[in-house]
mmCIF file of C-alpha atoms and ligand atoms in Angstrom:
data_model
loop_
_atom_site.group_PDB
_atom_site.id
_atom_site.type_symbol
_atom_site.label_atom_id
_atom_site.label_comp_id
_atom_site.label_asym_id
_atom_site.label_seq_id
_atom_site.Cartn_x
_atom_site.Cartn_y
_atom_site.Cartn_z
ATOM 1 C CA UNK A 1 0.000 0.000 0.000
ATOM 2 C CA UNK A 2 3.122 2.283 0.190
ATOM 3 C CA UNK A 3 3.241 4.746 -2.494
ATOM 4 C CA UNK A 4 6.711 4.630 -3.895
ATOM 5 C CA UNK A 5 5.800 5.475 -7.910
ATOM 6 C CA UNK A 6 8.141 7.827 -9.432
ATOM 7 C CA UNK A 7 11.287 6.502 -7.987
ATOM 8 C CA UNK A 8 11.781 4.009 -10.593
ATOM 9 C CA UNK A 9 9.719 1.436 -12.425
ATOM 10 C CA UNK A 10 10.768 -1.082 -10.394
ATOM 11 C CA UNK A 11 9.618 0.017 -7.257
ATOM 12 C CA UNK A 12 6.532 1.312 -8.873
ATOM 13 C CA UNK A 13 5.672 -2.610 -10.133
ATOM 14 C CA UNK A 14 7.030 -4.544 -6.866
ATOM 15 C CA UNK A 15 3.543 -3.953 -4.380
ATOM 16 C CA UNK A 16 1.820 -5.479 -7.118
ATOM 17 C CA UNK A 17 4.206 -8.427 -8.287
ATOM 18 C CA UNK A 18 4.048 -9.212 -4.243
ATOM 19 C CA UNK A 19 0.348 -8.929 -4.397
ATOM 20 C CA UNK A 20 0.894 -11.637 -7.449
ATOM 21 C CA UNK A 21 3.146 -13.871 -5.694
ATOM 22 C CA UNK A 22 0.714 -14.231 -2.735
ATOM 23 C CA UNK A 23 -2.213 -14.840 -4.962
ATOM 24 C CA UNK A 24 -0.237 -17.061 -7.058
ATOM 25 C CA UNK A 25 0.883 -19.038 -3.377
ATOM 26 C CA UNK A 26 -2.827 -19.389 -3.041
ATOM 27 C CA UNK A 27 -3.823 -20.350 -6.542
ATOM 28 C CA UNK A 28 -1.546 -23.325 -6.118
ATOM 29 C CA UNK A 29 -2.309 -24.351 -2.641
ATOM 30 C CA UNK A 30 -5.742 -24.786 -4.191
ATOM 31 C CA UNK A 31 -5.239 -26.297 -6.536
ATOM 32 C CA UNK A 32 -3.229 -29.401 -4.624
ATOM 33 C CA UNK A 33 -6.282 -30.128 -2.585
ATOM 34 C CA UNK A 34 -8.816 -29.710 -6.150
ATOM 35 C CA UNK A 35 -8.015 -33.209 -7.139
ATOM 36 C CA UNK A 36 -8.780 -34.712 -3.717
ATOM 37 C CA UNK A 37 -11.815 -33.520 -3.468
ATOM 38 C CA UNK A 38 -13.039 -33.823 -6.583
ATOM 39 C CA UNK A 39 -13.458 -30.340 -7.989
ATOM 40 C CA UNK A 40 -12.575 -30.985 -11.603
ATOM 41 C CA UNK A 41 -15.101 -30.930 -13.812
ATOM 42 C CA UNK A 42 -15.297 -31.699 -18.258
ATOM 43 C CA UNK A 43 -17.631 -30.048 -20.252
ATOM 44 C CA UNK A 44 -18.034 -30.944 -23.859
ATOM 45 C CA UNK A 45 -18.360 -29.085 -27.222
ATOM 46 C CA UNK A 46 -19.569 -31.025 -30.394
ATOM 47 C CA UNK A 47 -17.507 -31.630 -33.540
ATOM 48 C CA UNK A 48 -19.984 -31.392 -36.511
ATOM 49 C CA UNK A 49 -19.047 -33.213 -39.881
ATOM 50 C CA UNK A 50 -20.424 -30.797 -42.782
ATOM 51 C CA UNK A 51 -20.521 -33.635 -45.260
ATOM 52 C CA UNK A 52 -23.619 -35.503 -43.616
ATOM 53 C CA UNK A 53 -24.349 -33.006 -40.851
ATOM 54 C CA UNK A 54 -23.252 -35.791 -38.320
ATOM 55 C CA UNK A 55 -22.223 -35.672 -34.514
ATOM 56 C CA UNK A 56 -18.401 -36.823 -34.907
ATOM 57 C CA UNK A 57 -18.105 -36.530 -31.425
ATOM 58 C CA UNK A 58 -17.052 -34.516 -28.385
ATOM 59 C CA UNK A 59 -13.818 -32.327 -27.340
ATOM 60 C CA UNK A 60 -13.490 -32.247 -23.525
ATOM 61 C CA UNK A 61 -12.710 -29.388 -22.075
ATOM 62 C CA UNK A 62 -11.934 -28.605 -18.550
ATOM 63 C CA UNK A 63 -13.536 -26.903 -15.629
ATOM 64 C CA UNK A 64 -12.857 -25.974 -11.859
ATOM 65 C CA UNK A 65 -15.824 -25.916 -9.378
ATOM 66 C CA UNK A 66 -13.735 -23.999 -6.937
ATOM 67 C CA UNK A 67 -15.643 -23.249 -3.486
ATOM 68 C CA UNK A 68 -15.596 -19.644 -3.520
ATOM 69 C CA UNK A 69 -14.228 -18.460 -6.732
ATOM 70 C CA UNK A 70 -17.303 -20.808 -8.693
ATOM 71 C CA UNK A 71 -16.323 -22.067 -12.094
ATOM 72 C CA UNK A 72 -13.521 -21.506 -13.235
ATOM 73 C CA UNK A 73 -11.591 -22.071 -16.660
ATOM 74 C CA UNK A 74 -8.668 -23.642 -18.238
ATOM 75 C CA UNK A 75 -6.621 -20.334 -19.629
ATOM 76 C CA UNK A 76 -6.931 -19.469 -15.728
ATOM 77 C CA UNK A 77 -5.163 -22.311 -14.120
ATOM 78 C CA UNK A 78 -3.279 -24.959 -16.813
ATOM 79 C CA UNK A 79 -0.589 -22.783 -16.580
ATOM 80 C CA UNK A 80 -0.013 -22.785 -13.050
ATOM 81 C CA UNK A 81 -0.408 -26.755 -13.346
ATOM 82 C CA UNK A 82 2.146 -27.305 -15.832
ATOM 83 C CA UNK A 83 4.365 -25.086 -13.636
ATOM 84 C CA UNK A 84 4.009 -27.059 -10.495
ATOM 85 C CA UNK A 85 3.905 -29.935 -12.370
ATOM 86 C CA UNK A 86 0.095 -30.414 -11.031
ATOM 87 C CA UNK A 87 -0.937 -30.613 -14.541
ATOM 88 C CA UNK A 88 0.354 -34.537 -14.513
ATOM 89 C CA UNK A 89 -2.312 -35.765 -12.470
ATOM 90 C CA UNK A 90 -5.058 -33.293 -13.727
ATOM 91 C CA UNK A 91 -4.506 -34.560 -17.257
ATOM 92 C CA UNK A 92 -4.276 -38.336 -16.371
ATOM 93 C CA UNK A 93 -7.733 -37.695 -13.881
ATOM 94 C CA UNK A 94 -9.270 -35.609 -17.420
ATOM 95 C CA UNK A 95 -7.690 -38.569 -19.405
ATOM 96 C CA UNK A 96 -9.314 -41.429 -16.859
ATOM 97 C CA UNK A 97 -13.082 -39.086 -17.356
ATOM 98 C CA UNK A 98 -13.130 -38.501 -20.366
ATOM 99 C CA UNK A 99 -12.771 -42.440 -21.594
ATOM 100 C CA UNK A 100 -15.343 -43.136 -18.673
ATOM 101 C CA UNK A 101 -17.927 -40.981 -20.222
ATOM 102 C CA UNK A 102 -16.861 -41.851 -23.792
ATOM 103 C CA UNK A 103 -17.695 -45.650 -23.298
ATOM 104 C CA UNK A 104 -21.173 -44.667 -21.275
ATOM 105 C CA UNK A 105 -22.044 -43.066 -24.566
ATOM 106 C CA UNK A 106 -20.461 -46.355 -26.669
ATOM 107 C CA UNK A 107 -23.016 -48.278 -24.255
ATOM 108 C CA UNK A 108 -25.792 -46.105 -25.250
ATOM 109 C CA UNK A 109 -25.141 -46.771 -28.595
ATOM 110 C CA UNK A 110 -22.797 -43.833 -30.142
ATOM 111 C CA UNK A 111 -20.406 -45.929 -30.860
ATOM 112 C CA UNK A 112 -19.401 -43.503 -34.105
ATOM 113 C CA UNK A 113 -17.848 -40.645 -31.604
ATOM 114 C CA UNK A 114 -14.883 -39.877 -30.737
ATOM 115 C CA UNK A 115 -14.178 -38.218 -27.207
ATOM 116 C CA UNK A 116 -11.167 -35.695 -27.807
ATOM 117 C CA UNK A 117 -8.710 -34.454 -24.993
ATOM 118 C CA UNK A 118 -6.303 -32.117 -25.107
ATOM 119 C CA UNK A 119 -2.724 -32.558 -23.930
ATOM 120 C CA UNK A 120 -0.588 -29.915 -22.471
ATOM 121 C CA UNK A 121 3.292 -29.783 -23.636
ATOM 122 C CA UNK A 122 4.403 -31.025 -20.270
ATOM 123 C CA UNK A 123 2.212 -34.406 -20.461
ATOM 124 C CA UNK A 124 3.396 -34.441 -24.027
ATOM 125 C CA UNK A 125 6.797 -34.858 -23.053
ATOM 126 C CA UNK A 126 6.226 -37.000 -19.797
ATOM 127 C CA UNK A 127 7.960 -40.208 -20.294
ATOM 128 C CA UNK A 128 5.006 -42.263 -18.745
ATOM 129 C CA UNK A 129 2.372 -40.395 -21.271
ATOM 130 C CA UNK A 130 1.526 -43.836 -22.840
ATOM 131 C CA UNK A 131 1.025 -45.530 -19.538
ATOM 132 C CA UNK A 132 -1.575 -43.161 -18.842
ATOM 133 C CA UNK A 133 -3.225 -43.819 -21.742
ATOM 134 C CA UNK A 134 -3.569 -46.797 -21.775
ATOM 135 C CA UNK A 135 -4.183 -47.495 -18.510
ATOM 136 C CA UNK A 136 -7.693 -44.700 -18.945
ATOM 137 C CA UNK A 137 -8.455 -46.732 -21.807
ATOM 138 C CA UNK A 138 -8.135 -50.119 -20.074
ATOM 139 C CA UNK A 139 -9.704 -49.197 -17.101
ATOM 140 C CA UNK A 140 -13.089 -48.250 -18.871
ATOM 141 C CA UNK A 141 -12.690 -51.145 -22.051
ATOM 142 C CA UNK A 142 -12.611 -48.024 -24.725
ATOM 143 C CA UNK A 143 -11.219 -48.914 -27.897
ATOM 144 C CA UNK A 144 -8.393 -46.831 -28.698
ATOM 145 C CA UNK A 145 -10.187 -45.720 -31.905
ATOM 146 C CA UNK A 146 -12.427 -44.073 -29.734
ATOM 147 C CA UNK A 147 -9.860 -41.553 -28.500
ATOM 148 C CA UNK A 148 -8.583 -38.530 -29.976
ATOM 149 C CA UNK A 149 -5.834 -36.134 -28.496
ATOM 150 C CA UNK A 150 -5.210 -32.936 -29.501
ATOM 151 C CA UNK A 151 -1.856 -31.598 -29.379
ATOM 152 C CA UNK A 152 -1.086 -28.087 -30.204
ATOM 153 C CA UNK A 153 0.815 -27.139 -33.511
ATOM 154 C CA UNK A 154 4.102 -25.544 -31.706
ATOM 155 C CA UNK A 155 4.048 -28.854 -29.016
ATOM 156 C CA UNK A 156 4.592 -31.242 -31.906
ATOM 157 C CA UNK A 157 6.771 -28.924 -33.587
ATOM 158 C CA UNK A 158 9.341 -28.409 -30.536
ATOM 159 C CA UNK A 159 11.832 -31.105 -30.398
ATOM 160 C CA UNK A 160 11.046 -32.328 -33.441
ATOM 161 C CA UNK A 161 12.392 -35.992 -33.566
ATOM 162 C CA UNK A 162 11.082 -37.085 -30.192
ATOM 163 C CA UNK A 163 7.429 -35.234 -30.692
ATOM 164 C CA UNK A 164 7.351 -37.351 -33.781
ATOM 165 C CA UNK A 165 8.539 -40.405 -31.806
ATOM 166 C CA UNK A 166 5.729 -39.835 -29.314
ATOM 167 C CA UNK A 167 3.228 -39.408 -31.890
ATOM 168 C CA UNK A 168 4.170 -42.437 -33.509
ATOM 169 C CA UNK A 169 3.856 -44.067 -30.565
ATOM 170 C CA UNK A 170 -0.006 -42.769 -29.500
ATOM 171 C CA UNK A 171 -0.737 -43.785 -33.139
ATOM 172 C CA UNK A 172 0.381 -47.018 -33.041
ATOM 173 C CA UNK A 173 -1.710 -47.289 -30.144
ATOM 174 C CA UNK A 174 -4.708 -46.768 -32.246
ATOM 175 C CA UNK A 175 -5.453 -43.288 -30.646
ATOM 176 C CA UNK A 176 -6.286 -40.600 -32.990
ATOM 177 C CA UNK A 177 -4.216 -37.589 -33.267
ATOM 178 C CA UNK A 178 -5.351 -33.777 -34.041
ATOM 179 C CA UNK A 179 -2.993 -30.783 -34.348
ATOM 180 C CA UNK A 180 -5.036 -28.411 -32.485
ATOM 181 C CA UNK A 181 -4.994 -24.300 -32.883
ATOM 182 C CA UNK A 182 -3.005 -24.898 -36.589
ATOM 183 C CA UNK A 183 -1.432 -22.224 -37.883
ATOM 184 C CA UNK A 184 -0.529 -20.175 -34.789
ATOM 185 C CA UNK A 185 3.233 -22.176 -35.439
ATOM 186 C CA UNK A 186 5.899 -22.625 -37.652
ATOM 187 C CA UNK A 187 5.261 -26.162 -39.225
ATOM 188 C CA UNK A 188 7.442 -26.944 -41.865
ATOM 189 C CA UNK A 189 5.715 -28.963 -44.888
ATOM 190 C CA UNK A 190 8.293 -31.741 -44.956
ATOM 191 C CA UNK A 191 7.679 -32.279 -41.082
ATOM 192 C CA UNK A 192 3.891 -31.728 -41.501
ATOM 193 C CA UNK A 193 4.292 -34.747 -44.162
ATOM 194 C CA UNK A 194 6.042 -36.918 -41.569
ATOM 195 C CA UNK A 195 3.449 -36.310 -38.845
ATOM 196 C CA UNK A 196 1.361 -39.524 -38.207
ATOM 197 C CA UNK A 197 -1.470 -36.975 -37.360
ATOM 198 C CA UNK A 198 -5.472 -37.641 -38.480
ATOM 199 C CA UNK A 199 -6.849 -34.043 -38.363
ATOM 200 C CA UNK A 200 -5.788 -30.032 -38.384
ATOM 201 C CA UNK A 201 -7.850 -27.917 -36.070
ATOM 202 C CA UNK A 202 -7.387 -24.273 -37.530
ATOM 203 C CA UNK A 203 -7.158 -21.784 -35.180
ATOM 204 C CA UNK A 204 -10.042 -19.496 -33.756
ATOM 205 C CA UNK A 205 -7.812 -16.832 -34.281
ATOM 206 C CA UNK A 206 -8.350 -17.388 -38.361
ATOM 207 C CA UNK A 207 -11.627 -18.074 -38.115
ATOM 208 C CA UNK A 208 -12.674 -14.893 -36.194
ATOM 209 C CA UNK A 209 -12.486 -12.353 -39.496
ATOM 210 C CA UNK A 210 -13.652 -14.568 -42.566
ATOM 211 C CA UNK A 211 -15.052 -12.197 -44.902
ATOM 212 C CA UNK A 212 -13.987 -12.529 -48.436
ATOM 213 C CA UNK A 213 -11.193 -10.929 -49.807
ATOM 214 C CA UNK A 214 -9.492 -10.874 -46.273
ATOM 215 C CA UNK A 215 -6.127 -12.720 -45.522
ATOM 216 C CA UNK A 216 -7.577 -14.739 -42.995
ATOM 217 C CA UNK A 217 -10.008 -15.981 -45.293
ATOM 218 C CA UNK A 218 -6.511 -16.685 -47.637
ATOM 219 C CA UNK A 219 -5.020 -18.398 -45.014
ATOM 220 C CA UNK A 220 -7.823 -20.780 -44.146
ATOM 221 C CA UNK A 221 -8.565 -21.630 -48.008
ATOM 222 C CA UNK A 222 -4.376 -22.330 -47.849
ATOM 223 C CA UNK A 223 -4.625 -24.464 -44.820
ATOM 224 C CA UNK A 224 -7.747 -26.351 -46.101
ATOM 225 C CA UNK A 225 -5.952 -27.207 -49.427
ATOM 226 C CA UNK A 226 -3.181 -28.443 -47.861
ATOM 227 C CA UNK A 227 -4.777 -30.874 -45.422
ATOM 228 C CA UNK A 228 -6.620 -32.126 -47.931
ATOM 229 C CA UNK A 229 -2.886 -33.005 -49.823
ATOM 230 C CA UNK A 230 -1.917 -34.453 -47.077
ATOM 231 C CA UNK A 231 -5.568 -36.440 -46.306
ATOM 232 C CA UNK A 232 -5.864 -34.976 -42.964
ATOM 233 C CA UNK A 233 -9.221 -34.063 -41.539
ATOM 234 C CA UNK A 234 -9.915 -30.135 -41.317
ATOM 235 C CA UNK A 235 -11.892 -28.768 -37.903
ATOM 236 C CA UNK A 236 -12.679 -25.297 -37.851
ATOM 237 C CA UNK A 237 -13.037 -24.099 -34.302
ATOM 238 C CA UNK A 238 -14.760 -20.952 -32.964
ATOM 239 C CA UNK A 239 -17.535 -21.011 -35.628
ATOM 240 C CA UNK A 240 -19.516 -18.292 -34.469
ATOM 241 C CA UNK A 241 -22.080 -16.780 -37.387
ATOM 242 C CA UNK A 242 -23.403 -18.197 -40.348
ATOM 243 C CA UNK A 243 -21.258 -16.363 -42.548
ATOM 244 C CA UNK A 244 -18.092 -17.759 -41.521
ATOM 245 C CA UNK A 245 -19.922 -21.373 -41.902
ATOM 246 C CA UNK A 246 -20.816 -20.997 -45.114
ATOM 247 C CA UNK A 247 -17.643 -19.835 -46.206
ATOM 248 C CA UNK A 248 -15.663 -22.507 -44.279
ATOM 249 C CA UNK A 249 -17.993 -24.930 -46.380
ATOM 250 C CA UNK A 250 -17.580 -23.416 -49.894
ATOM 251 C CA UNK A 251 -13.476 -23.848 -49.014
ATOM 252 C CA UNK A 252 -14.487 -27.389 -48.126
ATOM 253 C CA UNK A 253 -13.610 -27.636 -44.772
ATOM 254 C CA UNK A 254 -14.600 -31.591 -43.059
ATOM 255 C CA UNK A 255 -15.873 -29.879 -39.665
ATOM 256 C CA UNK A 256 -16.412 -27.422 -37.162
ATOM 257 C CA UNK A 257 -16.979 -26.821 -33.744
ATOM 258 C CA UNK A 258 -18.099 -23.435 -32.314
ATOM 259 C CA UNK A 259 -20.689 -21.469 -30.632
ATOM 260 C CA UNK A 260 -22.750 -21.327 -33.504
ATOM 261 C CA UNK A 261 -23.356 -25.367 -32.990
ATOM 262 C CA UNK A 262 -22.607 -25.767 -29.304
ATOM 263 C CA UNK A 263 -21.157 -24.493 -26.725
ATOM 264 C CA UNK A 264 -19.221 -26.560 -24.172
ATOM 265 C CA UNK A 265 -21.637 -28.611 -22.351
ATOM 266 C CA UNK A 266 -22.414 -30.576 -18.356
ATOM 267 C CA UNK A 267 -23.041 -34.375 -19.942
ATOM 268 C CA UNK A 268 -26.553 -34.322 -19.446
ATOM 269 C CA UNK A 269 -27.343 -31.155 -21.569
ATOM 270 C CA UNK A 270 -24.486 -32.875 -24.455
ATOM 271 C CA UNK A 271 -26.535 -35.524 -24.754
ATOM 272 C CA UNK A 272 -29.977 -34.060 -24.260
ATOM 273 C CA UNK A 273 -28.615 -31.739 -27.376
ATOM 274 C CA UNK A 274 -27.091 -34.664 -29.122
ATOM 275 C CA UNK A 275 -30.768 -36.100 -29.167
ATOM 276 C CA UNK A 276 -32.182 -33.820 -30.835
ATOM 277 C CA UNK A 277 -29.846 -33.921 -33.871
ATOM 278 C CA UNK A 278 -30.751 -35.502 -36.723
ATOM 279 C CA UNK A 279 -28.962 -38.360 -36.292
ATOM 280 C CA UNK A 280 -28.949 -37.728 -32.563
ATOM 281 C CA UNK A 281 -30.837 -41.156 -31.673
ATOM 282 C CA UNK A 282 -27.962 -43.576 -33.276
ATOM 283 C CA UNK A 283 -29.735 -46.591 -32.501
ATOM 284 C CA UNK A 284 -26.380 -49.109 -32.203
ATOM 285 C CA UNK A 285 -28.000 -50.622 -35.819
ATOM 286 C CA UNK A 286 -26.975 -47.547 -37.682
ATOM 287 C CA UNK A 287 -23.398 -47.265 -36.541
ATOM 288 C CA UNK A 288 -21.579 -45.224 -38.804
ATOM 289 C CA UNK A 289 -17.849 -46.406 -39.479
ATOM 290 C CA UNK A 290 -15.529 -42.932 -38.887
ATOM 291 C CA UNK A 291 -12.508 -42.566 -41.746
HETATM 292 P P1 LIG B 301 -8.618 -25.383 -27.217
HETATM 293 O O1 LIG B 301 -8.310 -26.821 -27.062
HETATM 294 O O2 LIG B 301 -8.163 -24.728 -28.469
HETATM 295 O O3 LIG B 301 -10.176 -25.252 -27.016
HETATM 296 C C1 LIG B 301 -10.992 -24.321 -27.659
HETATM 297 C C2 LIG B 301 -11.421 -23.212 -26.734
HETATM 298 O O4 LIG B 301 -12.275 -22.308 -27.454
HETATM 299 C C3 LIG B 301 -12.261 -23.675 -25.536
HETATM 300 O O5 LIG B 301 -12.010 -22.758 -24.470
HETATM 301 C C4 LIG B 301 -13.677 -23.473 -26.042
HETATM 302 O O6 LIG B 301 -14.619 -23.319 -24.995
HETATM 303 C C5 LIG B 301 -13.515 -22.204 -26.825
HETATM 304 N N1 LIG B 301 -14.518 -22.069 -27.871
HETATM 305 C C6 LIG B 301 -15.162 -23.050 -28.553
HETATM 306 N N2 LIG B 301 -15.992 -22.549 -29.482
HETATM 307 C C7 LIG B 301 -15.882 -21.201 -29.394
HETATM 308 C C8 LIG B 301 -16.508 -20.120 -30.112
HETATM 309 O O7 LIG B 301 -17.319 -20.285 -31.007
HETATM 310 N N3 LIG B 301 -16.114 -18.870 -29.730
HETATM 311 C C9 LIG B 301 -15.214 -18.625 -28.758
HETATM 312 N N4 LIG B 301 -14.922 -17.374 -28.464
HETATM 313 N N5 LIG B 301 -14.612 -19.637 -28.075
HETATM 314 C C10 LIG B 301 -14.944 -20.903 -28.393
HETATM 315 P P2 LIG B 301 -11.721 -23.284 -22.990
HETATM 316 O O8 LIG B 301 -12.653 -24.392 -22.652
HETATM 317 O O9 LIG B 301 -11.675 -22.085 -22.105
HETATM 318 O O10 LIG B 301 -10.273 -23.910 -23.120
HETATM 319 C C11 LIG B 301 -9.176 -23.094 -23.428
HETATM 320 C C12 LIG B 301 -7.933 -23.913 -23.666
HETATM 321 O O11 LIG B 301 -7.554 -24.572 -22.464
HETATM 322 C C13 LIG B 301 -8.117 -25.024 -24.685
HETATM 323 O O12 LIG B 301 -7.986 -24.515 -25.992
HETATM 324 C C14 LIG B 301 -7.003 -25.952 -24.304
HETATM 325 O O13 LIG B 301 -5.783 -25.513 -24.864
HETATM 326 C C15 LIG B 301 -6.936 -25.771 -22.796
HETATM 327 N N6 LIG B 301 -7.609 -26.909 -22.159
HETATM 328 C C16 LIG B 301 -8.922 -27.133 -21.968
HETATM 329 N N7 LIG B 301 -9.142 -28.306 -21.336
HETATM 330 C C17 LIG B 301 -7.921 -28.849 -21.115
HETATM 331 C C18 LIG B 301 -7.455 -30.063 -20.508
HETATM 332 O O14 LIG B 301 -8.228 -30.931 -20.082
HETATM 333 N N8 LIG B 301 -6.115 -30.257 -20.461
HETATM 334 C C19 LIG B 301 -5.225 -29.346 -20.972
HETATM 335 N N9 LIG B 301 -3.921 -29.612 -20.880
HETATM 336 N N10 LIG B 301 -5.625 -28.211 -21.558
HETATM 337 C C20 LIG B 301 -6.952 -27.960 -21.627
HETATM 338 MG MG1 LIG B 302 -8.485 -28.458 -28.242
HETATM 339 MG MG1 LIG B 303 -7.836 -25.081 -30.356
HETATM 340 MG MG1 LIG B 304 -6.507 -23.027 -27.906
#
């Protein structure tokens, strides 16, 4: 509360960076005792396919029922995780929940989705990554097919042999793989070619400003055409208006997730929505066979 501006910037910024620091301190204490009692919580957002207006399935996405600061969201804490290294057990707990409520939807009959989870760099390069895995996946009887993680662009590109080594192995696993927020990195083309990879999310950050004529909308036609060259499935995500959806068809984008189809959604309101899709009752008759 001293008032010590105008002696140097320094001083001027240090009440607050203590003010950080404490908050910070407290942030993290939380967040130790969050897993223990059970204060995680995955919401889920709908992939759409635009060919036959299908449900491909659900990207997980984390939450944080704290006591007194209610819900809280992922840009607000993952980094503190992955600093304190709390992010390994969140992400094997999400990992673990999400393949428990992807094979009570298999059981009710959707057994054409996929659940996707995202993976933070510092799981990505955890040496017991595939353990995890396939423990969640054992544990619940998923098929591997049924599981999709998304890694983002710049954490497969750092490192570049032993990212590709890691992919190769979640592949051979039979685990999907998606390159999540594309084009926010510096992929090279020969490395994109060698990437054992099933789909390109591009970035909401792209997505945000497609009008014609603008270089986003350049960029996105550029990205589209060259997933399709190298047969990789193309998500937009942060669909918001109709515009942008028609124009990410007429490109021929494979999919898209955004507001403008559903927002991240408790289980029971997914699959109250999922109902009342088209193809929303998939009796387990009709399964459709995913590419
Ligand atoms: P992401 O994987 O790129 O997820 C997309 C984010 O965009 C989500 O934010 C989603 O709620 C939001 N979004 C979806 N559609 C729209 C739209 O139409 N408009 C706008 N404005 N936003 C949209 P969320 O849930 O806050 O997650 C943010 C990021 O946190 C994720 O980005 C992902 O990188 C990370 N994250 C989320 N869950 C997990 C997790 O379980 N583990 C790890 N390691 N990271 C996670
Ligand atoms: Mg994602
Ligand atoms: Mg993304
Ligand atoms: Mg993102």
């Amino acid at each position: 509360h001293t008032k010590r501006a105008g002696r140097n910037g320094y001083n001027f910024f240090e009440p607050s960076m203590n003010a950080n620091a404490h908050q910070q301190l407290q942030w993290l204490q939380d967040l130790r005792v969050a897993l223990e009692r059970n204060q995680f919580r995955l919401v889920y957002q709908p992939k759409f396919s635009f060919s036959d207006d299908t449900v491909l399935g659900a990207e997980a996405l984390l939450r944080w029922q704290h006591p007194q600061r209610g819900l809280v969201g992922p840009d607000e804490f993952i980094g503190l995780a992955e600093r304190s290294g709390l992010i390994i057990p969140i992400g094997a707990w999400v990992l673990e929940e999400a393949c428990r409520q992807m094979h009570e939807w298999l059981s009710l009959g959707y057994a054409h989705w996929k659940i996707a989870v995202n993976l933070s760099p510092v799981q990505f390069a955890d040496p017991h990554l595939l353990d995890v895995v396939r423990a969640a996946l054992e544990k619940h009887q998923l098929p591997p097919s049924c599981l999709t993680l998304e890694v983002t662009e710049s954490t497969a590109m750092s490192n570049t042999e032993q990212s590709l080594a890691t992919l190769q192995q979640i592949a051979d696993l039979g685990v999907e793989i998606s390159i999540d927020d594309f084009g926010t990195g510096y992929s090279s083309l020969l490395y994109l070619k060698r990437l054992p990879a099933n789909e390109l999310k591009i970035d909401r950050g792209f997505v945000r400003d497609l009008s014609e004529g603008t270089e986003d909308a350049a960029i996105v036609s550029a990205i589209v055409a060259l997933g399709r060259t190298l047969n990789l499935r193309i998500v937009a995500e942060g669909v918001e208006t109709e515009g942008q959806q028609q124009f990410l068809h007429a490109v021929g984008c494979d999919a898209l997730q955004g507001y403008l189809m559903g927002r991240p959604m408790a289980p029971d309101l997914f699959l109250q929505t999922m109902r009342e899709q088209p193809d929303g009752k998939a009796p387990s008759a009709q399964h459709k066979t995913a590419a």
